[in-house]
XYZ file of C-alpha atoms in Angstrom:
696
model
C 0.000 0.000 0.000
C 2.851 2.371 0.863
C 4.513 1.602 -2.471
C 1.273 2.472 -4.281
C 1.156 5.864 -2.551
C 4.659 6.821 -3.578
C 4.171 5.636 -7.147
C 1.158 7.936 -7.319
C 3.193 10.766 -5.790
C 5.984 10.227 -8.320
C 3.556 10.302 -11.219
C 2.167 13.655 -10.118
C 5.579 15.103 -9.289
C 6.767 14.285 -12.778
C 4.286 16.883 -13.952
C 5.226 19.593 -11.437
C 2.318 21.749 -10.487
C 0.889 24.424 -8.186
C -2.134 23.846 -5.984
C -3.548 27.309 -6.369
C -2.929 27.886 -10.017
C -6.315 28.775 -11.345
C -8.548 31.730 -11.079
C -12.218 31.357 -10.187
C -14.199 30.913 -13.360
C -17.959 30.974 -13.885
C -17.580 28.473 -16.734
C -15.989 25.401 -15.161
C -14.181 24.207 -18.256
C -10.608 25.461 -17.906
C -9.385 27.776 -20.639
C -5.696 28.443 -21.199
C -6.099 32.179 -21.526
C -8.035 32.485 -18.255
C -6.334 30.143 -15.802
C -2.976 31.640 -15.098
C -2.486 32.459 -11.437
C -0.221 35.423 -12.138
C -3.277 37.390 -13.271
C -4.866 36.855 -9.836
C -5.483 40.078 -7.908
C -3.992 40.077 -4.388
C -4.086 42.518 -1.474
C -2.058 41.057 1.389
C 1.463 41.347 -0.033
C 1.711 45.142 -0.177
C -1.589 46.267 1.357
C -3.336 47.282 -1.879
C -4.918 45.626 -4.902
C -2.391 44.502 -7.500
C -1.746 41.607 -9.844
C 0.184 38.782 -8.231
C 2.876 38.990 -10.907
C 3.454 42.678 -10.032
C 3.727 42.210 -6.261
C 7.212 42.666 -4.825
C 6.135 40.478 -1.910
C 5.218 36.901 -2.946
C 1.770 35.675 -1.911
C 0.141 32.251 -2.298
C -3.556 32.242 -3.182
C -6.356 29.688 -2.843
C -9.638 30.653 -4.454
C -13.097 29.446 -3.494
C -13.072 27.407 -6.680
C -9.809 25.661 -5.725
C -11.356 24.756 -2.374
C -14.621 23.543 -3.898
C -12.887 21.344 -6.481
C -11.107 19.468 -3.695
C -14.418 18.962 -1.873
C -13.234 20.926 1.166
C -15.754 22.443 3.586
C -13.425 23.269 6.478
C -10.915 26.142 6.709
C -8.303 23.993 8.433
C -8.637 21.288 5.770
C -8.220 23.881 3.020
C -4.829 24.964 4.347
C -3.740 21.435 5.237
C -4.502 19.943 1.820
C -3.331 22.822 -0.347
C -0.479 24.539 1.554
C 2.497 22.306 2.462
C 4.217 24.751 4.827
C 1.190 24.737 7.189
C 0.697 22.128 9.928
C -2.098 21.669 12.472
C -2.547 19.872 15.790
C -6.231 19.904 16.872
C -7.334 19.746 20.509
C -10.308 20.583 22.705
C -8.846 24.083 23.000
C -8.800 24.696 19.240
C -6.011 24.118 16.739
C -2.299 24.668 17.074
C -1.114 25.997 13.717
C 2.405 26.335 12.325
C 3.399 28.321 9.242
C 6.985 28.186 7.962
C 8.081 26.587 11.218
C 6.589 29.289 13.467
C 3.718 28.598 15.871
C 0.330 30.167 16.612
C 1.484 33.294 18.362
C 3.784 34.242 15.452
C 1.062 33.986 12.794
C -1.385 36.785 12.111
C -4.813 35.629 10.910
C -7.021 38.261 9.299
C -10.520 38.462 7.866
C -10.620 41.176 5.210
C -7.445 42.628 6.687
C -8.721 42.707 10.305
C -7.309 40.554 13.092
C -8.930 37.374 14.420
C -8.503 36.699 18.163
C -9.422 33.656 20.252
C -6.315 32.198 21.883
C -6.935 29.255 24.210
C -3.869 27.826 25.962
C -1.759 28.543 22.875
C -4.379 27.264 20.425
C -6.781 29.232 18.230
C -10.446 28.519 17.529
C -10.524 28.343 13.711
C -14.245 27.519 13.705
C -14.767 31.294 13.827
C -13.986 31.278 10.088
C -16.925 30.399 7.855
C -15.560 28.706 4.748
C -18.877 29.277 2.969
C -18.067 33.008 2.844
C -14.538 32.697 1.506
C -13.681 34.231 -1.858
C -9.988 33.484 -1.547
C -7.282 32.857 1.046
C -4.014 34.748 0.709
C -0.936 33.417 2.513
C 2.059 35.715 2.956
C 5.140 33.830 4.113
C 7.537 35.455 6.560
C 7.635 38.693 8.531
C 5.218 41.490 7.604
C 5.015 43.735 10.678
C 5.849 46.914 8.716
C 2.289 46.769 7.354
C 0.427 44.579 9.825
C 2.070 45.194 13.187
C 2.376 42.667 16.002
C 2.358 38.872 15.488
C 3.391 38.931 11.800
C 6.690 37.077 12.321
C 6.014 33.685 10.705
C 3.478 34.939 8.183
C 0.024 36.349 7.518
C -3.123 34.451 6.501
C -5.767 36.811 5.123
C -9.274 35.491 4.401
C -11.034 37.595 1.779
C -14.807 37.120 1.947
C -17.159 37.084 -1.006
C -19.493 40.003 -1.720
C -20.895 39.208 -5.187
C -22.633 42.029 -7.032
C -23.568 40.444 -10.357
C -27.042 39.146 -9.350
C -30.070 40.831 -7.825
C -30.719 37.810 -5.577
C -28.647 34.669 -5.106
C -28.995 31.794 -2.667
C -26.410 29.047 -2.179
C -26.804 26.029 0.086
C -23.893 23.611 0.514
C -24.183 20.430 2.614
C -21.489 17.820 3.168
C -21.553 14.625 5.271
C -18.468 12.643 6.279
C -17.154 10.111 8.786
C -17.521 10.265 12.578
C -20.713 12.290 12.445
C -19.138 15.099 10.395
C -21.806 17.431 9.016
C -21.262 20.833 7.441
C -24.038 23.123 6.236
C -23.482 26.581 4.744
C -26.268 28.834 3.460
C -25.697 32.247 1.864
C -28.337 34.796 0.827
C -27.096 37.771 -1.226
C -29.274 40.710 -2.316
C -27.958 43.569 -4.436
C -29.495 46.837 -5.597
C -27.871 49.942 -7.027
C -27.385 51.554 -3.614
C -27.674 48.771 -1.049
C -26.240 45.257 -0.781
C -26.993 42.634 1.852
C -24.964 39.473 2.520
C -26.380 36.947 4.983
C -24.771 33.637 5.864
C -25.376 30.782 8.269
C -23.148 27.804 8.965
C -23.606 24.701 11.078
C -20.835 22.204 11.847
C -20.836 19.092 13.980
C -18.466 16.217 14.649
C -18.236 13.291 17.064
C -15.212 12.701 19.293
C -13.040 9.730 18.442
C -9.757 7.941 19.020
C -8.211 5.261 16.814
C -7.034 2.977 19.622
C -9.023 2.594 22.819
C -6.007 1.516 24.908
C -3.399 3.572 26.782
C -0.205 2.501 28.541
C -0.485 3.136 32.268
C 3.246 3.413 33.005
C 5.873 5.957 32.068
C 7.093 3.850 29.118
C 5.226 2.544 26.023
C 5.345 -1.072 27.214
C 3.584 -3.248 29.730
C 0.152 -2.784 31.243
C -2.600 -0.970 29.341
C -6.021 0.361 30.286
C -9.106 1.491 28.423
C -9.093 5.253 27.803
C -11.762 7.756 26.774
C -9.290 10.571 26.029
C -10.230 11.563 22.448
C -7.668 12.002 19.682
C -10.059 14.485 18.071
C -12.672 16.314 20.164
C -16.185 16.527 18.762
C -18.314 19.665 18.780
C -21.503 21.384 17.649
C -21.231 24.879 16.226
C -23.528 27.504 14.727
C -22.496 30.811 13.194
C -24.471 33.626 11.615
C -23.092 36.630 9.747
C -24.727 39.754 8.283
C -23.071 42.442 6.158
C -24.604 45.584 4.659
C -22.990 47.828 2.074
C -24.368 51.250 1.162
C -23.309 53.078 -2.012
C -24.952 56.539 -1.864
C -22.729 57.718 -4.736
C -20.414 55.826 -7.065
C -17.185 56.754 -5.281
C -18.353 56.264 -1.674
C -19.097 53.045 0.184
C -20.175 52.458 3.790
C -20.351 49.006 5.359
C -21.371 47.373 8.610
C -20.959 43.706 9.451
C -21.665 41.523 12.450
C -21.248 37.862 13.287
C -22.037 35.582 16.205
C -20.504 32.154 16.757
C -21.518 29.535 19.341
C -19.620 26.290 19.787
C -19.702 23.540 22.397
C -17.482 20.480 22.548
C -18.873 16.974 22.746
C -16.450 15.123 24.994
C -16.923 11.608 26.422
C -18.298 11.301 29.938
C -16.528 9.457 32.751
C -17.187 5.721 32.886
C -16.231 3.050 35.402
C -13.268 1.024 34.211
C -12.059 3.673 31.751
C -9.348 6.294 32.086
C -10.137 9.960 31.425
C -13.676 11.155 30.662
C -15.137 14.561 31.505
C -17.825 16.098 33.708
C -18.053 19.166 31.499
C -17.840 20.418 27.931
C -16.080 23.556 26.769
C -18.309 26.369 25.507
C -17.125 29.131 23.170
C -18.905 32.346 22.225
C -17.647 34.890 19.726
C -19.194 38.162 18.620
C -17.462 40.260 15.995
C -18.612 43.411 14.301
C -16.950 45.798 11.912
C -17.891 49.094 10.299
C -16.158 51.456 7.939
C -16.137 53.541 4.811
C -14.147 53.879 1.622
C -13.984 57.068 -0.451
C -12.343 57.366 -3.873
C -11.337 60.989 -4.401
C -10.449 59.974 -7.960
C -8.731 57.047 -9.644
C -5.444 57.915 -7.919
C -6.406 58.619 -4.310
C -8.463 56.524 -1.870
C -9.189 56.860 1.839
C -10.604 54.038 3.940
C -11.485 53.827 7.626
C -12.223 50.555 9.438
C -13.299 49.745 12.982
C -13.329 46.291 14.583
C -14.776 45.017 17.832
C -14.043 41.335 18.501
C -15.177 39.556 21.678
C -14.213 35.985 22.502
C -14.838 33.952 25.616
C -14.809 30.340 26.685
C -15.412 28.268 29.789
C -16.800 25.006 31.108
C -20.447 23.961 30.955
C -21.146 21.041 33.263
C -22.877 17.997 31.788
C -23.216 16.128 35.069
C -23.528 17.027 38.734
C -20.104 17.270 40.386
C -19.791 16.582 44.100
C -16.998 17.139 46.587
C -17.173 15.591 50.057
C -20.757 14.590 49.365
C -21.862 18.127 48.447
C -22.803 19.065 44.876
C -20.598 21.988 43.879
C -21.559 22.094 40.204
C -24.976 21.245 38.776
C -25.856 20.210 35.226
C -25.885 23.338 33.067
C -23.650 25.416 35.374
C -21.138 27.550 33.497
C -17.671 28.559 34.724
C -15.876 31.145 32.599
C -12.164 30.545 32.021
C -11.085 33.363 29.735
C -12.474 36.433 28.022
C -10.698 38.395 25.303
C -11.673 41.639 23.618
C -10.069 43.680 20.845
C -10.901 47.185 19.635
C -9.123 48.244 16.457
C -9.494 51.537 14.564
C -7.473 52.049 11.370
C -7.335 54.763 8.712
C -5.426 54.200 5.485
C -4.792 56.341 2.410
C -3.753 54.684 -0.880
C -2.248 57.035 -3.460
C -0.830 56.885 -6.972
C 1.163 60.102 -7.099
C 2.729 59.262 -10.439
C 2.602 56.508 -13.021
C 3.974 53.211 -11.728
C 3.838 54.125 -8.030
C 1.633 53.357 -5.022
C 2.074 55.122 -1.683
C 0.270 54.125 1.512
C -0.063 56.174 4.686
C -1.856 54.679 7.666
C -2.535 55.011 11.359
C -3.958 52.477 13.802
C -5.159 52.322 17.408
C -5.675 49.014 19.190
C -6.762 48.096 22.676
C -6.426 44.472 23.820
C -8.337 43.231 26.865
C -8.021 39.955 28.770
C -9.828 38.513 31.760
C -8.776 35.060 32.983
C -9.953 33.199 36.045
C -7.089 30.710 36.342
C -4.331 33.276 35.745
C -5.924 36.072 37.781
C -5.574 38.574 34.913
C -7.925 41.478 34.256
C -5.862 43.909 32.188
C -5.736 45.789 28.922
C -2.918 47.268 26.812
C -3.235 49.844 24.034
C -1.032 50.282 20.967
C -0.818 53.337 18.677
C 0.983 53.090 15.350
C 1.665 54.901 12.108
C 3.068 53.423 8.917
C 4.056 54.346 5.378
C 4.975 52.322 2.316
C 6.032 53.292 -1.192
C 6.053 51.031 -4.271
C 7.654 52.427 -7.408
C 8.982 51.330 -10.758
C 12.679 52.160 -10.898
C 12.899 50.799 -14.437
C 10.390 49.222 -16.789
C 11.148 45.765 -15.376
C 12.367 46.712 -11.882
C 10.053 47.585 -8.964
C 11.039 48.486 -5.403
C 9.106 48.682 -2.139
C 10.166 50.524 1.002
C 8.084 50.603 4.168
C 8.362 51.553 7.823
C 6.100 51.363 10.871
C 6.269 53.094 14.251
C 4.486 51.566 17.240
C 4.001 52.890 20.729
C 2.899 50.133 23.077
C 1.667 50.807 26.607
C 3.668 47.853 27.959
C 7.059 48.015 26.261
C 7.301 51.507 24.721
C 8.376 52.363 21.174
C 9.339 50.139 18.275
C 10.304 50.780 14.622
C 9.822 48.137 11.931
C 11.261 48.465 8.387
C 10.695 46.588 5.128
C 12.412 46.551 1.706
C 11.697 44.480 -1.404
C 12.706 44.280 -5.075
C 11.017 42.682 -8.077
C 12.772 42.165 -11.419
C 10.464 40.688 -14.057
C 12.041 40.436 -17.509
C 9.543 38.821 -19.866
C 8.032 35.719 -18.316
C 10.586 35.492 -15.511
C 10.273 36.900 -11.983
C 13.066 37.482 -9.477
C 12.384 38.826 -5.989
C 14.475 39.796 -2.976
C 12.865 40.726 0.315
C 13.894 41.910 3.774
C 11.332 42.488 6.507
C 11.417 42.859 10.248
C 8.726 41.271 12.365
C 7.752 41.766 15.974
C 5.336 40.380 18.514
C 4.098 42.281 21.555
C 4.139 40.285 24.815
C 0.756 38.733 25.505
C -1.321 39.943 28.413
C -0.941 36.540 30.048
C 2.856 36.713 29.644
C 2.874 40.175 31.214
C 0.463 39.717 34.110
C -0.125 36.013 34.818
C -0.563 35.020 38.462
C -1.374 31.348 37.975
C -1.794 28.517 40.451
C -2.905 24.933 39.825
C -3.117 22.633 42.831
C -2.680 19.415 40.872
C -1.042 19.318 37.466
C 0.317 15.813 36.916
C 0.387 15.202 40.622
C 1.989 18.415 41.891
C 1.218 22.128 42.387
C 2.229 24.490 39.555
C 2.814 28.260 39.756
C 3.451 30.629 36.832
C 4.168 34.367 37.032
C 4.001 36.965 34.276
C 6.717 39.559 33.753
C 5.924 43.258 33.265
C 9.462 43.931 31.989
C 9.245 41.749 28.883
C 10.522 43.131 25.579
C 8.813 42.425 22.251
C 9.988 39.403 20.300
C 11.616 40.467 17.029
C 12.692 38.816 13.803
C 14.736 39.571 10.704
C 13.408 37.827 7.617
C 15.289 37.472 4.315
C 14.047 35.769 1.171
C 14.965 35.420 -2.498
C 12.787 33.841 -5.146
C 12.780 33.046 -8.831
C 9.872 32.158 -11.056
C 8.736 31.561 -14.593
C 5.245 31.426 -16.008
C 3.338 31.168 -19.255
C -0.188 30.026 -20.113
C 0.734 26.329 -19.753
C 3.453 26.081 -17.123
C 4.640 28.036 -14.089
C 7.286 27.468 -11.442
C 8.265 29.501 -8.368
C 11.019 28.694 -5.880
C 11.656 30.719 -2.719
C 14.469 30.386 -0.218
C 14.238 32.163 3.125
C 15.825 32.661 6.535
C 14.053 33.991 9.618
C 16.130 35.014 12.670
C 14.024 35.424 15.825
C 15.335 37.150 18.951
C 14.078 37.575 22.520
C 11.629 34.683 22.271
C 9.383 34.594 25.323
C 9.466 31.316 27.237
C 8.526 29.969 30.643
C 11.706 29.891 32.700
C 11.763 27.047 35.243
C 13.233 28.320 38.528
C 14.373 26.155 41.430
C 12.748 26.996 44.759
C 15.091 28.176 47.526
C 14.249 29.654 50.932
C 13.748 33.192 49.575
C 11.500 32.099 46.720
C 9.555 29.810 49.052
C 8.661 32.804 51.204
C 7.732 34.815 48.107
C 5.427 32.036 46.889
C 3.717 31.688 50.276
C 3.015 35.430 50.288
C 1.771 35.367 46.661
C -0.647 32.466 47.259
C -1.462 32.547 50.988
C -4.720 30.610 50.619
C -3.314 27.944 48.302
C 0.265 27.118 49.304
C 1.558 25.767 52.624
C 4.907 24.431 53.788
C 3.604 20.973 52.952
C 3.110 21.989 49.291
C 6.869 22.177 48.736
C 7.326 18.472 49.348
C 6.158 17.964 45.745
C 6.680 21.420 44.301
C 10.391 21.997 43.625
C 10.196 24.667 40.884
C 8.015 27.522 39.667
C 7.700 29.292 36.301
C 8.206 32.864 35.140
C 7.979 34.327 31.629
C 11.285 35.780 30.369
C 12.932 36.884 27.108
C 15.490 34.175 26.516
C 15.493 31.959 23.466
C 16.559 32.567 19.902
C 14.986 31.002 16.852
C 16.419 30.286 13.415
C 14.201 29.067 10.595
C 15.425 28.447 7.079
C 13.634 26.750 4.267
C 12.608 26.397 0.650
C 9.106 26.638 -0.805
C 8.526 25.441 -4.371
C 5.258 25.824 -6.271
C 4.694 24.739 -9.840
C 1.833 24.163 -12.264
C 1.204 22.426 -15.553
C -1.814 22.555 -17.894
C -1.170 19.852 -20.501
C -4.529 20.281 -22.233
C -7.783 22.146 -21.894
C -9.717 21.206 -18.751
C -6.865 19.357 -17.033
C -4.314 20.637 -14.536
C -1.646 19.077 -12.365
C -0.313 20.758 -9.240
C 2.533 20.235 -6.766
C 3.935 22.212 -3.844
C 6.963 21.375 -1.727
C 8.120 22.865 1.582
C 11.424 22.215 3.290
C 11.548 23.741 6.774
C 14.496 23.545 9.145
C 13.383 25.295 12.335
C 15.496 25.389 15.475
C 15.550 27.226 18.778
C 18.456 27.921 21.123
C 17.486 26.953 24.649
C 20.019 26.784 27.452
C 22.888 27.193 24.990
C 21.760 24.244 22.819
C 20.069 24.383 19.415
C 17.137 21.959 19.181
C 14.241 21.556 16.708
C 11.277 23.843 17.281
C 8.369 21.867 18.669
C 5.765 20.569 16.177
C 7.851 21.381 13.093
C 8.016 19.200 9.979
C 11.122 19.034 7.794
C 9.629 17.928 4.441
C 6.079 18.244 3.081
C 4.571 17.788 -0.384
C 1.024 18.527 -1.520
C -0.088 17.193 -4.898
C -3.263 17.437 -6.947
C -4.701 16.569 -10.317
C -7.963 18.096 -11.540
C -10.113 17.492 -14.609
C -13.327 19.272 -15.513
C -15.431 19.379 -18.617
C -18.828 20.766 -19.571
C -21.217 19.102 -21.986
C -24.043 20.966 -23.770
C -23.782 23.831 -21.218
C -25.947 21.642 -18.966
C -23.632 19.271 -17.129
C -20.135 19.768 -15.714
C -18.011 16.959 -14.322
C -15.137 17.750 -11.989
C -12.707 15.098 -10.726
C -10.040 16.009 -8.175
C -7.428 13.859 -6.498
C -5.149 15.436 -3.917
C -2.527 14.193 -1.519
C -0.330 15.342 1.326
C 2.915 13.580 2.235
C 5.008 14.776 5.158
C 7.956 13.570 7.217
C 7.934 13.163 10.997
C 6.875 15.974 13.325
C 9.470 16.981 15.930
C 8.487 17.029 19.612
C 11.620 17.698 21.729
C 11.203 16.060 25.131
C 8.483 13.754 23.808
C 8.145 11.049 21.178
C 8.231 12.438 17.620
C 5.066 11.889 15.566
C 5.635 9.668 12.505
C 5.209 10.951 8.960
C 2.325 9.963 6.723
C 0.853 10.167 3.249
C -2.863 10.755 2.705
C -4.758 10.849 -0.595
C -8.306 12.061 -1.206
C -10.684 11.832 -4.156
C -13.598 14.150 -4.882
C -16.049 14.226 -7.774
C -18.722 16.854 -8.339
C -21.527 16.921 -10.910
C -23.071 20.271 -11.771
C -26.504 20.170 -13.415
C -27.947 23.371 -14.896
C -31.668 22.878 -14.346
C -32.629 26.332 -15.609
C -31.090 29.758 -16.006
C -31.742 30.417 -12.309
C -31.168 26.975 -10.717
C -28.148 24.661 -10.492
C -27.762 21.473 -8.445
C -24.331 20.018 -7.742
C -24.080 16.670 -5.925
C -20.620 15.452 -4.937
C -19.151 12.123 -3.919
C -15.660 11.400 -2.665
C -13.312 9.224 -0.646
C -11.159 10.697 2.100
C -7.918 8.896 2.976
C -8.068 6.460 0.061
C -5.280 4.196 1.339
C -6.577 4.054 4.932
C -3.557 5.643 6.615
C -4.359 5.592 10.348
C -2.191 6.236 13.394
C -3.641 3.600 15.716
C -0.729 3.200 18.140
C -1.492 2.525 21.786
C -1.463 5.900 23.525
C 0.877 6.932 26.338
C 1.806 10.110 28.173
C 4.707 11.098 25.860
C 3.119 9.981 22.582
C 2.413 12.690 20.012
C 0.436 12.603 16.759
C 0.429 14.259 13.342
C -2.093 12.126 11.444
C -5.535 12.738 12.958
C -7.703 10.997 10.357
C -10.035 8.109 11.323
C -9.277 6.108 8.161
C -10.932 5.643 4.786
C -14.401 7.154 4.567
C -16.962 8.014 1.943
C -18.091 11.644 1.890
C -20.963 13.098 -0.043
C -22.666 16.429 -0.385
C -24.974 18.587 -2.414
C -24.814 22.244 -3.401
C -27.863 24.153 -4.623
C -27.479 27.525 -6.373
C -30.394 29.830 -7.045
C -29.923 33.179 -8.796
């Protein structure tokens, strides 16, 4: 079976390709003159609309059509199947994401250029992103803080939502059913008039919890006695999300908008049972409300002003599913809710985009942010504001040579002032493209890292204490990349090499307890700690600036269109990510050295009434590094999706789909143990089917 996988991989690699090589097309049959990705419009690279081939900063793009062809109805799946330099590790807390070797806190996720929050113990709740609204996903690799500010060290993922204006009324319903109770339903209602547009969407997602092996080793080594365990490999959930956007166009050059969304999610974890390890008395409940408002005014074709405001509220806690008693007294009843964390972000930004002369774009912007956090376990109820101003200038130095210079100034309430520069060059003679890029990135210390006052009476059998540090400096990075590419209407290839040097990484320093620190701890937690506590508790934690990081790698993307209606795609990522801890360089946790994503797609339309689309895609990756634990083995997973679009009338289309996920049944079904880590979270081969209905 393994040999079959690699033969299939070799066959696709022989026709090197790029997973995001086509532009969304109303007529499904691929046409040479309309498919080339270089004609795709992007925003994220330089902060304004431009053709991908003209951007000095390289950006990878996935369109809604790319996602649909692969039969994907989940944002995480879209990145995992189509972008090799992205990895995920799901948990009850959300998903731990890595991009170009850098983890969650170094990746900035945006919706229409505005930040997404929702950090839970280092994980992010990606269910806040409704894939049914996505027009395209733009992925910028590497540092980008000169434009986007804090967190843009490893990269930026910008989700551009769809606001179609070509139909008076359109309704789209998309349902997909998969293994382990997976159900996804997205419904969009779009109404457009000359002055007013309305975009309404609803999504429902549900999934059962599961694990691939019901046994777990009970000792500290993966041998010997085992016991039955309920601890899920993947945590199930039920989620509903609604979104409403209005756009008002009182005159042709002025647009106002207002948008709001509400997301509710609750996990579905197994209950405690006699004779089984693990099990839970409660589920985790998440609530998110997000609203934005703004305006855009075109003074003329050369000067634009836009103002945007964001309010994003995120909270989670425990909702009890059973009565919980201590010493014979019920302390939590069914339905009781205990809040764990609440986050809030206010963000106001004004940006002017100008074309002062032919071949140039100049951006001036200012931004105010205020981050709030309230945590029960860490005893934090704080907020920190940040004020910034930035400028960027793109200009043609010669007919085939373009340069970008940018700089950002930030004043942060916690750490003071910071300046972030950027410089990039693009040389594009004929069908070739050569780029060189330098960018600085930075990350402001988190509110938990600044102010934590955390105590846990029993974490793996002993008390644990963690303190924040008000004197933390921002983490910074210096990112360098060079790339070369070639493209025509049949074939394209891009190769990028990069290095990212990260300084002042914030870590938890483990400090031995002496007599002085013992007294300090007793005074800090007088109701929790006693002299007896220190029989088990020998250390405590404090956030400090300490580690360095060094990431270097190669990303290669290529595409081939051998004949009309058929495309082959391949992407490769080599990532060597290390961190210097205690004077020793070790692999960054959860990094993968080699990853390949491959795809082949065929579509054809007959009689303008029926369109067949066949897509096969695969992801092959080497082991995932977990210093201090057992590394997770590599894997190769292939998926097949077919869709069948029937044009019933000029206003109605029905598109059933049928596919197979994990064709070769690659499952990680090892017996679990305390140091075992995973990278392959699939439950095995499964049949998936769905139906999309379009009315317009």
